[in-house]
Short mmCIF file of C-alpha atoms (C1' of nucleotides) in Angstrom, two decimals:
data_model
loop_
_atom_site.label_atom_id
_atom_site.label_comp_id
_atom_site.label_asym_id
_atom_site.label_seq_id
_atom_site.Cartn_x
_atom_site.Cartn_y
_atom_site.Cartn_z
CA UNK A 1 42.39 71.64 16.70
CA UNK A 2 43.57 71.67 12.96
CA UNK A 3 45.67 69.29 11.57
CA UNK A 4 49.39 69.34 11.34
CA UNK A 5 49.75 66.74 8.71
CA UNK A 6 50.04 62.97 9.57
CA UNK A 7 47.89 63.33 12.44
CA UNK A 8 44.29 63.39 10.76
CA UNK A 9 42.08 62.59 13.79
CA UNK A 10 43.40 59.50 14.95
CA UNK A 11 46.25 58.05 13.16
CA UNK A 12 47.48 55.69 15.63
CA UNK A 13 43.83 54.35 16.40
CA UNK A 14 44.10 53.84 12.15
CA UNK A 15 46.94 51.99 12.05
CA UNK A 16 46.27 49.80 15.12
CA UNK A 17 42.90 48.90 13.79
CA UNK A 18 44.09 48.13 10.14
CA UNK A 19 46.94 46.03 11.79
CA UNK A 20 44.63 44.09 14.18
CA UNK A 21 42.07 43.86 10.87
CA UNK A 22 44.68 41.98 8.60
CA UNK A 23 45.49 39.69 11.96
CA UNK A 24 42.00 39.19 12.54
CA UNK A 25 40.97 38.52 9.22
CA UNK A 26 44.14 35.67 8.79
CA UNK A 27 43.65 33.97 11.88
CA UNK A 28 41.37 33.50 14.72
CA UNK A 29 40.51 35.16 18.12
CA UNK A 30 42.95 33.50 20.13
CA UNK A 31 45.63 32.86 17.93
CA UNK A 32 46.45 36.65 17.85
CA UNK A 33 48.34 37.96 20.49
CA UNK A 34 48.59 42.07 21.30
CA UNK A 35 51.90 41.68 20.58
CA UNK A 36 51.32 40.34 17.39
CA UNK A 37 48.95 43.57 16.55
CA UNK A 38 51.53 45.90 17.90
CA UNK A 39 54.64 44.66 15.89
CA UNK A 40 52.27 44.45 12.74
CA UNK A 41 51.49 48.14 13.24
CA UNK A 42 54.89 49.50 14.31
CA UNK A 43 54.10 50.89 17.78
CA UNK A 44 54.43 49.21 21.08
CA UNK A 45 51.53 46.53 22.86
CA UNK A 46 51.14 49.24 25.97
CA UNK A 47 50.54 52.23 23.19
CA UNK A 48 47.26 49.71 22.22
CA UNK A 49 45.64 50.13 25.70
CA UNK A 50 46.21 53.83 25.52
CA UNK A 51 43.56 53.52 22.74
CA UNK A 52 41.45 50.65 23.51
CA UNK A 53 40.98 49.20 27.32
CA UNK A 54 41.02 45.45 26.16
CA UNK A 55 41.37 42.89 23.24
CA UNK A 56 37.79 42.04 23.11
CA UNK A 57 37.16 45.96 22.43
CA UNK A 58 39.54 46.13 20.10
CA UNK A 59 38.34 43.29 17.92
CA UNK A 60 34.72 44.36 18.39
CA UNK A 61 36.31 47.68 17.07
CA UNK A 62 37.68 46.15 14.11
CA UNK A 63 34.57 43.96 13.16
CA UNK A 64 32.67 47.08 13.44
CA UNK A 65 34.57 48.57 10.70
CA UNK A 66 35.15 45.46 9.00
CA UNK A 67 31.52 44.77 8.95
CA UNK A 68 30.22 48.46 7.64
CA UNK A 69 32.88 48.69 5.24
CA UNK A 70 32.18 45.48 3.60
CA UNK A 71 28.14 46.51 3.90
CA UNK A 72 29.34 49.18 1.85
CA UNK A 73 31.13 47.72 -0.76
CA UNK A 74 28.76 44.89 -1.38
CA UNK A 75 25.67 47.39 -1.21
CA UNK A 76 27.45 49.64 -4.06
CA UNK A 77 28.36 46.46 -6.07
CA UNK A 78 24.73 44.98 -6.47
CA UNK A 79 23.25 48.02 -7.56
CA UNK A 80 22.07 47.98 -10.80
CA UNK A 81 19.73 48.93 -13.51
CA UNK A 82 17.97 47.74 -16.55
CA UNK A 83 15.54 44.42 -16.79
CA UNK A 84 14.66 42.75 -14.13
CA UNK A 85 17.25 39.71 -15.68
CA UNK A 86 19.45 42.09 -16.12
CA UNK A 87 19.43 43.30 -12.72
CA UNK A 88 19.69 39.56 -11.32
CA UNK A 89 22.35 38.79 -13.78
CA UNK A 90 24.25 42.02 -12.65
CA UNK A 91 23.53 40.73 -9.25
CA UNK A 92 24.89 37.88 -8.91
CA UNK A 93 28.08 38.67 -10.69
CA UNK A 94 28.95 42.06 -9.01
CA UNK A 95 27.94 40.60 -5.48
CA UNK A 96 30.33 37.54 -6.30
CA UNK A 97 33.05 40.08 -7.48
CA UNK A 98 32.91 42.30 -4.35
CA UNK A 99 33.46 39.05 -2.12
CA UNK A 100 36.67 38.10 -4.11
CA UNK A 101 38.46 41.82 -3.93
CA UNK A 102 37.31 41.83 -0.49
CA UNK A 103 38.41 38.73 0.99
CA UNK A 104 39.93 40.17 4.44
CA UNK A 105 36.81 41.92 5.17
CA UNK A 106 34.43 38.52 3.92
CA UNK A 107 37.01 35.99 5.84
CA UNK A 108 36.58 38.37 9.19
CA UNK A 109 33.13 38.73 9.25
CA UNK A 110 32.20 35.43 8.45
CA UNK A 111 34.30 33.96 10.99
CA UNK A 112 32.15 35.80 13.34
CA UNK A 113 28.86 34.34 11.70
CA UNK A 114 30.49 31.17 11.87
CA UNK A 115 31.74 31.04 15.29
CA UNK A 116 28.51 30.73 17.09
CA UNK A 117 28.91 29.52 21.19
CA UNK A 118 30.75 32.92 21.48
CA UNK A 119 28.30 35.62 20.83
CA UNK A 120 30.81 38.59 20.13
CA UNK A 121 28.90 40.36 17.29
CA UNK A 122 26.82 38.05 15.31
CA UNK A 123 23.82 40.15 15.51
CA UNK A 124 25.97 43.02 14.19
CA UNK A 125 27.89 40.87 11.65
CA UNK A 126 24.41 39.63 10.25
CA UNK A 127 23.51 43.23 8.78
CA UNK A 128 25.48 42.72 5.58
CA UNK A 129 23.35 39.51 4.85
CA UNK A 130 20.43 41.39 5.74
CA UNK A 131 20.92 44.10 3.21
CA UNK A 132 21.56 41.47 -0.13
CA UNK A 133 19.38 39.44 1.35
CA UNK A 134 16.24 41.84 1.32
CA UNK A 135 17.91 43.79 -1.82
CA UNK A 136 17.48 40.40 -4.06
CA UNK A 137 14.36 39.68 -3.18
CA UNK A 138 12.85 42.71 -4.05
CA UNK A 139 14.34 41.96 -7.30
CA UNK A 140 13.00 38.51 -7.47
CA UNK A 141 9.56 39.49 -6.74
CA UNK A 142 9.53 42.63 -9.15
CA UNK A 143 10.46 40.05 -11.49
CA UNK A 144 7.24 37.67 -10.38
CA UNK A 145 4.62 40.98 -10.23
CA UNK A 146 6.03 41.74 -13.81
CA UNK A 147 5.30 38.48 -15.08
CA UNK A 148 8.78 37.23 -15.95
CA UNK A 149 8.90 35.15 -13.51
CA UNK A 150 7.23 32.65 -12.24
CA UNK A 151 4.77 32.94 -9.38
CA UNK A 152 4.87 29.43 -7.57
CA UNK A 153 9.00 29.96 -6.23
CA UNK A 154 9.61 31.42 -2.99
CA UNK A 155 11.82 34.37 -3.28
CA UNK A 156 13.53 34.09 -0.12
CA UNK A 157 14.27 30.89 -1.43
CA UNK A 158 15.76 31.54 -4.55
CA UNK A 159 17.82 34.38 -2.69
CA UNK A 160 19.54 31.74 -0.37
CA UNK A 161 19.73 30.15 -3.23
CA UNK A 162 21.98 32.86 -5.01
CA UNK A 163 24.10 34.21 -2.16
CA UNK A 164 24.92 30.77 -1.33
CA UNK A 165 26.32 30.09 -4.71
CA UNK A 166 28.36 32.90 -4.30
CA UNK A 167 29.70 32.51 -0.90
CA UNK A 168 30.37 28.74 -1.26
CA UNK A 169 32.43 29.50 -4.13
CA UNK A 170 34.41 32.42 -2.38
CA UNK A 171 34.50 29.92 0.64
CA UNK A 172 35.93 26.75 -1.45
CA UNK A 173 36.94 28.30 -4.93
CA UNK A 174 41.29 27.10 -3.43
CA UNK A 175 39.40 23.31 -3.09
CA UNK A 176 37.42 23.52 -6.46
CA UNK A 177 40.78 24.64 -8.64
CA UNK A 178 41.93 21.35 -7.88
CA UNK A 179 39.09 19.31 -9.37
CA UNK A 180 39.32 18.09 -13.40
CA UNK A 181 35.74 18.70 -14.35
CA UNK A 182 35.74 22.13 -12.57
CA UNK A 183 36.95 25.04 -15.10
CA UNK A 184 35.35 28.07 -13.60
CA UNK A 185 37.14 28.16 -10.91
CA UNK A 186 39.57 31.25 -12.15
CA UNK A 187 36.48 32.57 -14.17
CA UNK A 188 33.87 33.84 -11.24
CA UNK A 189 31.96 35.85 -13.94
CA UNK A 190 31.51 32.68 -15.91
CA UNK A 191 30.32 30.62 -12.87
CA UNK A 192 27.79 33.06 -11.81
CA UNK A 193 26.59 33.57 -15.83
CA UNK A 194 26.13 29.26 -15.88
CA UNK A 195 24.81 29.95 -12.41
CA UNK A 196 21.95 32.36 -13.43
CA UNK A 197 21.38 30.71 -16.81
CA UNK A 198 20.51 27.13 -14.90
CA UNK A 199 18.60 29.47 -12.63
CA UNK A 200 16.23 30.81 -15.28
CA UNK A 201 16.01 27.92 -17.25
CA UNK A 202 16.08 24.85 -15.27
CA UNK A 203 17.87 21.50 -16.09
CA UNK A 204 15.07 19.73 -17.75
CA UNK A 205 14.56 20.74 -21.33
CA UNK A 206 11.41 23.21 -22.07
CA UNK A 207 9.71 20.51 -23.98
CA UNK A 208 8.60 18.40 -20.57
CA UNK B 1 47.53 -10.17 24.95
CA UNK B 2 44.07 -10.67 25.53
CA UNK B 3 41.53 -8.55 26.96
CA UNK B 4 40.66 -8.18 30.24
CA UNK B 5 37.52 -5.92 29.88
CA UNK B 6 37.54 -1.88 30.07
CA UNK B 7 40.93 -2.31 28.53
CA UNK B 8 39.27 -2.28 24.85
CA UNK B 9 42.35 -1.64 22.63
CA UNK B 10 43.00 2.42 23.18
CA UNK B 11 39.98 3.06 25.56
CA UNK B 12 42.24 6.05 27.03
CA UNK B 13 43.37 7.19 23.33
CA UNK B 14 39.54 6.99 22.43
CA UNK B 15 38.18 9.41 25.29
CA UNK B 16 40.97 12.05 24.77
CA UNK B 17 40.09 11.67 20.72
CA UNK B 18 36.47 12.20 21.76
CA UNK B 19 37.45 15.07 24.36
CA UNK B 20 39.48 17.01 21.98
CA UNK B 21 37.20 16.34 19.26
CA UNK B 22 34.24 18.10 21.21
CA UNK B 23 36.33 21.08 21.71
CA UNK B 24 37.89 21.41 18.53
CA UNK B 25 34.54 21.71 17.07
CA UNK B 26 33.22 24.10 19.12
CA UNK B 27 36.13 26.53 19.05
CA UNK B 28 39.53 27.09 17.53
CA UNK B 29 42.81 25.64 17.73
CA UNK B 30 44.61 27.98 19.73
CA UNK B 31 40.95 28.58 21.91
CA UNK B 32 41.29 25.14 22.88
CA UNK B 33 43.97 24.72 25.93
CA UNK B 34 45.86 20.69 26.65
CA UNK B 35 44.44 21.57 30.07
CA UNK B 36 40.68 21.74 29.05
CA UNK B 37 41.28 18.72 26.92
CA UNK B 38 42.46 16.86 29.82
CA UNK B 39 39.37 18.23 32.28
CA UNK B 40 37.26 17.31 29.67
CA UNK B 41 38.49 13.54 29.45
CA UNK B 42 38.43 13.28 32.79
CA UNK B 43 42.77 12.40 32.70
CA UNK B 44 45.55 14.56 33.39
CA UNK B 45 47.27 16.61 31.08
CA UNK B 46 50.25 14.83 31.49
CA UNK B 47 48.37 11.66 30.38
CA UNK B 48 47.77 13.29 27.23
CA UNK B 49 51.08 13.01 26.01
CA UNK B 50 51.42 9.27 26.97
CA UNK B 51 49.93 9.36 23.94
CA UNK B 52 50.16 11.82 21.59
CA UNK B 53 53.39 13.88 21.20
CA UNK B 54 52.46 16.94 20.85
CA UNK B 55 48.79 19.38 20.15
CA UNK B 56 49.39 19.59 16.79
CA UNK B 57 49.74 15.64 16.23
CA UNK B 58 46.23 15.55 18.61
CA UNK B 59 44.38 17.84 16.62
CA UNK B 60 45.70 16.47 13.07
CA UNK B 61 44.33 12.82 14.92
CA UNK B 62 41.20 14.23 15.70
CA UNK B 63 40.95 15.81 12.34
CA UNK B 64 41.71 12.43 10.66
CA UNK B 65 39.29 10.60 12.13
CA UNK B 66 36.42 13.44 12.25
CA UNK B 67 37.05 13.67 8.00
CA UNK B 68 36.88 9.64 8.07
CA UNK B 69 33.46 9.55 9.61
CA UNK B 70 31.99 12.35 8.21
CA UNK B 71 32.93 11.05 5.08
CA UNK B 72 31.59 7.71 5.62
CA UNK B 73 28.21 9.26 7.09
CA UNK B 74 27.93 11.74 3.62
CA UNK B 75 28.38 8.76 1.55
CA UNK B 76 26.00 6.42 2.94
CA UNK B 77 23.45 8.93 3.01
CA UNK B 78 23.44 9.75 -0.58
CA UNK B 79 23.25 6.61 -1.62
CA UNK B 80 19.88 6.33 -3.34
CA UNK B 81 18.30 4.18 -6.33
CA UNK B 82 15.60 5.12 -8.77
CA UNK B 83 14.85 6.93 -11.65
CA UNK B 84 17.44 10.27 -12.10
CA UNK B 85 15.30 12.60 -10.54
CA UNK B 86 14.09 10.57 -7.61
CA UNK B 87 18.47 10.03 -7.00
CA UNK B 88 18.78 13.91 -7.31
CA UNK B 89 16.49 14.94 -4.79
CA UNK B 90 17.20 12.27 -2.22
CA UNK B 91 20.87 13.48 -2.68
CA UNK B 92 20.28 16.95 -1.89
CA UNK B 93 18.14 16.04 1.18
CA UNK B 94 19.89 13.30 2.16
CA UNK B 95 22.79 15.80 1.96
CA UNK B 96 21.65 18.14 4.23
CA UNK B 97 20.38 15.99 6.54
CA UNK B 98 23.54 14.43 6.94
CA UNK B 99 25.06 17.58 7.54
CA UNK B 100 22.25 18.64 10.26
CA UNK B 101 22.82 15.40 12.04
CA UNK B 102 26.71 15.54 12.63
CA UNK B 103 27.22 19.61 13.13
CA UNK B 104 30.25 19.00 15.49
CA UNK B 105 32.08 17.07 12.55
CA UNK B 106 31.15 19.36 9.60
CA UNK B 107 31.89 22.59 11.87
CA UNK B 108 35.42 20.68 12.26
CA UNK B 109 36.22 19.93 8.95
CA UNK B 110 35.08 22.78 7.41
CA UNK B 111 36.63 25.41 9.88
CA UNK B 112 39.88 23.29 8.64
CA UNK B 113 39.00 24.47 4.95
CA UNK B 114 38.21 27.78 5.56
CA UNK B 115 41.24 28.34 7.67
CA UNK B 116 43.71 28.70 5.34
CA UNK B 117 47.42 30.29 5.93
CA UNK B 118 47.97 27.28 8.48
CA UNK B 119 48.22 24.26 6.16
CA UNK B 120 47.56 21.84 9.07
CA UNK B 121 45.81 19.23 6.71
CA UNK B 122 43.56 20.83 3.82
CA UNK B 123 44.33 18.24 1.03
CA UNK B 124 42.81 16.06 4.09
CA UNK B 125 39.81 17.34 4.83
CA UNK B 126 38.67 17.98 1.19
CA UNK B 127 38.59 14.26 0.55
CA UNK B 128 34.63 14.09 1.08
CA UNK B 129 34.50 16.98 -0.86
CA UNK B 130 35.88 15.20 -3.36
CA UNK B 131 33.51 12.25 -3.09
CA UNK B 132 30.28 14.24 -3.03
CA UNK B 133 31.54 15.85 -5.75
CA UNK B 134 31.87 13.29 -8.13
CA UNK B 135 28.99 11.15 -6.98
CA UNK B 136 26.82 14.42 -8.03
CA UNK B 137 28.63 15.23 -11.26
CA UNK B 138 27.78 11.43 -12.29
CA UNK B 139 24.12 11.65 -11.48
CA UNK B 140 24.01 14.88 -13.24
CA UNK B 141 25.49 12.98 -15.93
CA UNK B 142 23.27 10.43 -16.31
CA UNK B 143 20.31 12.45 -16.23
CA UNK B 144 22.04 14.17 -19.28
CA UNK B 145 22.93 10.73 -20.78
CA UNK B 146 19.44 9.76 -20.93
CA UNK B 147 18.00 12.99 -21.81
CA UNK B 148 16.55 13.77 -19.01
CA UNK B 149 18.30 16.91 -18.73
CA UNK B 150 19.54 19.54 -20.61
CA UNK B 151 22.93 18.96 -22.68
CA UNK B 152 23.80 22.67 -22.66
CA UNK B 153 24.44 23.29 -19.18
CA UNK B 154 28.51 22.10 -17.12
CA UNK B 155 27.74 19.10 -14.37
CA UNK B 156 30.04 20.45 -12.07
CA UNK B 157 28.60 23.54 -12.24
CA UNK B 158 25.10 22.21 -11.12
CA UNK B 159 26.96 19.78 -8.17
CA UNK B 160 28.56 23.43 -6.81
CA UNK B 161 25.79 25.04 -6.80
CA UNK B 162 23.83 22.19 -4.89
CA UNK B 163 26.34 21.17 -2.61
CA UNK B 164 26.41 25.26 -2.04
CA UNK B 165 22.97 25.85 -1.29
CA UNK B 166 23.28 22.78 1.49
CA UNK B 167 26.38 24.08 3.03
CA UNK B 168 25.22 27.51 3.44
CA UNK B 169 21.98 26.56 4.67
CA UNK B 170 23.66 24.43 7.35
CA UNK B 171 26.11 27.53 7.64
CA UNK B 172 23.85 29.83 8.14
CA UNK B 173 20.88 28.25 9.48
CA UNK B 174 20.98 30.77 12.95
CA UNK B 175 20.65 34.12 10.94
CA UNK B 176 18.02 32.97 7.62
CA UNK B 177 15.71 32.62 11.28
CA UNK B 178 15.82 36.03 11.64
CA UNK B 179 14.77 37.15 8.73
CA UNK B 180 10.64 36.98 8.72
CA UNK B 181 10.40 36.09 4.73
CA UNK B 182 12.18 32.59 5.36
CA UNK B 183 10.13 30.52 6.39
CA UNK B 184 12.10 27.33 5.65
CA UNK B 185 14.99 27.61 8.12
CA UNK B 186 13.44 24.83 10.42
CA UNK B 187 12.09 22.64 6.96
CA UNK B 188 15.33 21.20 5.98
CA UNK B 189 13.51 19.00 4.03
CA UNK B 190 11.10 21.65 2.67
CA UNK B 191 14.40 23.99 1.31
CA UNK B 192 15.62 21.45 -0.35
CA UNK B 193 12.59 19.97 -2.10
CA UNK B 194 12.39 23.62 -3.42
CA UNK B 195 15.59 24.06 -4.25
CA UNK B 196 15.66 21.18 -6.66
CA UNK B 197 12.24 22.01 -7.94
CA UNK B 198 13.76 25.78 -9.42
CA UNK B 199 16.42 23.98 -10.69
CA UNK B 200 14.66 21.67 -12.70
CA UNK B 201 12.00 24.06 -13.98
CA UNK B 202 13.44 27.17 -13.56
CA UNK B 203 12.55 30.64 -12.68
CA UNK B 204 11.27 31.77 -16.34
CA UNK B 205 7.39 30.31 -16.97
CA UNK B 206 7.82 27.15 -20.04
CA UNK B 207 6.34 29.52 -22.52
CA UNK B 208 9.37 31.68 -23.07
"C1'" DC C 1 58.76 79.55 26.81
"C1'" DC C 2 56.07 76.90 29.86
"C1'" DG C 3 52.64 73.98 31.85
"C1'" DA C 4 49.21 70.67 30.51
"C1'" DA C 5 47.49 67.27 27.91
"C1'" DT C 6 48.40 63.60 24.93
"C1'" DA C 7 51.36 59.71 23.02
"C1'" DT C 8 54.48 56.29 23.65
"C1'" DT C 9 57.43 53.28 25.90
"C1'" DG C 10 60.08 49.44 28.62
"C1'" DA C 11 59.67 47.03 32.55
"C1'" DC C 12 56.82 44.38 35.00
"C1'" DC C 13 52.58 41.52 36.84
"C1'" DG C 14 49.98 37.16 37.76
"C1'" DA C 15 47.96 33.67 35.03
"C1'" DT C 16 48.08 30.35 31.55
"C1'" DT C 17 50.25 28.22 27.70
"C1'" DG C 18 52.41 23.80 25.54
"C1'" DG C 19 55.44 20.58 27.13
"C1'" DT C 20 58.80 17.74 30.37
"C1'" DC C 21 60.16 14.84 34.17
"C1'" DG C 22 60.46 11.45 37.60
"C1'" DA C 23 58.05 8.92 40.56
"C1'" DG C 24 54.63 6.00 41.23
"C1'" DT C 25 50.74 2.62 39.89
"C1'" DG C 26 49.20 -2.15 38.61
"C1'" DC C 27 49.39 -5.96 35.27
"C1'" DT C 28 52.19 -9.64 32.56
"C1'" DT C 29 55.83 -12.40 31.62
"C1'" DT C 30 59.63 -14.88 32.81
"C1'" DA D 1 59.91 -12.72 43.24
"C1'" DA D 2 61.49 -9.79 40.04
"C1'" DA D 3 61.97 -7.57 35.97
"C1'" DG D 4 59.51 -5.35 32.34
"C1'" DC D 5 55.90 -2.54 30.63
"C1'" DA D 6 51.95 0.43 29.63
"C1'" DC D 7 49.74 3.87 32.12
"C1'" DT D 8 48.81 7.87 35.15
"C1'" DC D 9 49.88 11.68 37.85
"C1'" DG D 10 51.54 16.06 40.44
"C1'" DA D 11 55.08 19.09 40.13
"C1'" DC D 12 57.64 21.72 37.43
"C1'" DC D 13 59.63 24.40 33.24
"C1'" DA D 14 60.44 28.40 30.07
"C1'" DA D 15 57.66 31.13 27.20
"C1'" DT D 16 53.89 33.73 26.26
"C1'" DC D 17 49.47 35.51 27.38
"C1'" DG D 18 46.48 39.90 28.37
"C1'" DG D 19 47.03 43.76 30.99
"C1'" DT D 20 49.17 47.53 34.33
"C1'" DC D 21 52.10 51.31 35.56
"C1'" DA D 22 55.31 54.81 36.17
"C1'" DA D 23 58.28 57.34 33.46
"C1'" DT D 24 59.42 59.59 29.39
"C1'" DA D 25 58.69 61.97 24.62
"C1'" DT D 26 55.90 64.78 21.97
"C1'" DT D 27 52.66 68.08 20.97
"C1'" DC D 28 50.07 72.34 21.70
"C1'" DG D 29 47.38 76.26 23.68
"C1'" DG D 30 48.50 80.22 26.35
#
DNA sequence: CCGAATATTGACCGATTGGTCGAGTGCTTT
DNA sequence: AAAGCACTCGACCAATCGGTCAATATTCGG
């Protein structure tokens, strides 16, 4: 009942499910064989059905984890204090940030959002988005009942808006580094700054 | 060396390119099998490699020619004339509506982008990425050129953040449906008429 | 120290994978 | 007629797939 050292509740459940995660996260469904997961972790392909009865379980397993662990780590990242710009500015940046240190968890979760026809987990993978989604525009309308904002913009609007920024550039920042007129593609902090600025401000000068 | 009707210059090597491209856009590589290729096409399997030598070669083919029309369908749908504005927000719903209209080819290409690890033909598919690119950065441009728009703010910073917002609305159009606040998930049109509107004016009222 | 429960394994299963082969079609050209 | 040729197919191949199973280590409470 206590533990012996090494063998914390689990261990070979850990290391199957953190081998099958980095699989999972590099390459799709089908191109990862249980054999594949087994070498990664160190153990043999019958020791995985001693833990989990099939494949699909197992990669439900790992999305699971995936999925709450990335909820976490993108919930922690956005929160914030100060002004309400502040808070947006803070936002945008910290959400952007926790994509890019995260990328196995972002790549397997939005695989799963992407991959519709096969409904493994979207409805589970979708929880993350709900959180920033509903997190920003609280922010967005504090902002608009405070009167620093304006009132005729739909914040649910504004919010795709944002995470979209964000996620396209964790989705295509490899494409955009190869592009002259793109500099910010090593500088995520300066995209989302130009990002928000162009968001507050608008492209057409104050004067029209 | 003429012909005699039904024999149309590759009318077998046209219905395996349109089998496999189906399939390849609705799931992965390695979830798509030479046999369901075949079933789908109506031919054998065998038949398959009368003319292509291998899956890889198949799937690079159907890739080529996917990027080629999805590229032609992007450009000719942004095309627009007018004043600056008027171009800008026909490009971002002419955009989107492009992408809405041809799912199967922009699920293709783009699952090609994201998957990366598996360099089957990225410098490929990025070639209308490339071209949307630069036909936004210009308008941008212009608008800046002739003072319509701010000089203080990067071009291709802008063109991300609009080609962005499209892509992740087309991305994600399933789960913003969800989510009661969005009410613009079915009004392509609609998103991006708003979308350019907070760009232009911004989010912070003229008077600051 | 021993039995029981838990881990772990190699060998094996039927099915399917990408790919090959040789034999047949039918049409064209000499 | 016959040779050539593009095309199509069923049968077949070794390899791998997800998954099973009986046998063996390993651990642990008594």
């Amino acid at each position: 009942m206590d533990n012996t050292l090494a063998m914390v509740e689990g261990e070979g459940r850990q290391r199957i499910l953190a081998a099958a995660e980095k699989l999972f996260s590099a390459k799709a469904f089908d191109a990862v064989s249980m054999n594949a997961i087994a070498c990664e972790a160190g153990i043999s392909k019958a020791n995985i059905y001693h833990y989990f009865p099939n494949k699909d379980t197992l990669y439900l397993a790992v999305l699971r984890v995936a999925s709450h662990n990335l909820r976490a780590v993108l919930n922690e990242a956005v929160s914030a204090h100060g002004s309400v710009l502040d808070v947006l500015r803070h936002f945008a940046r910290n959400h952007l940030q926790a994509l890019l240190n995260r990328p196995q968890l972002v790549r397997l979760v939005w695989r799963e959002i992407l991959e519709r026809g096969a409904p493994r987990a979207q409805e589970f993978a979708e929880q993350g988005f709900a959180d920033m989604f509903s997190a920003l525009v609280d922010v967005l309308k504090l902002g608009q009942s405070r009167g620093e904002f304006r009132q005729d913009f739909d914040p649910a609007l504004v919010a795709t808006l944002l995470l979209g920024a964000n996620v396209f550039f964790f989705q295509s920042r490899d494409i955009l580094r190869h592009y002259p007129p793109i500099t910010f593609a090593d500088d995520p902090a300066g995209y989302d700054a130009g990002i928000v600025e162009i968001l507050l401000r608008g492209l057409v000068p104050a004067s029209s």
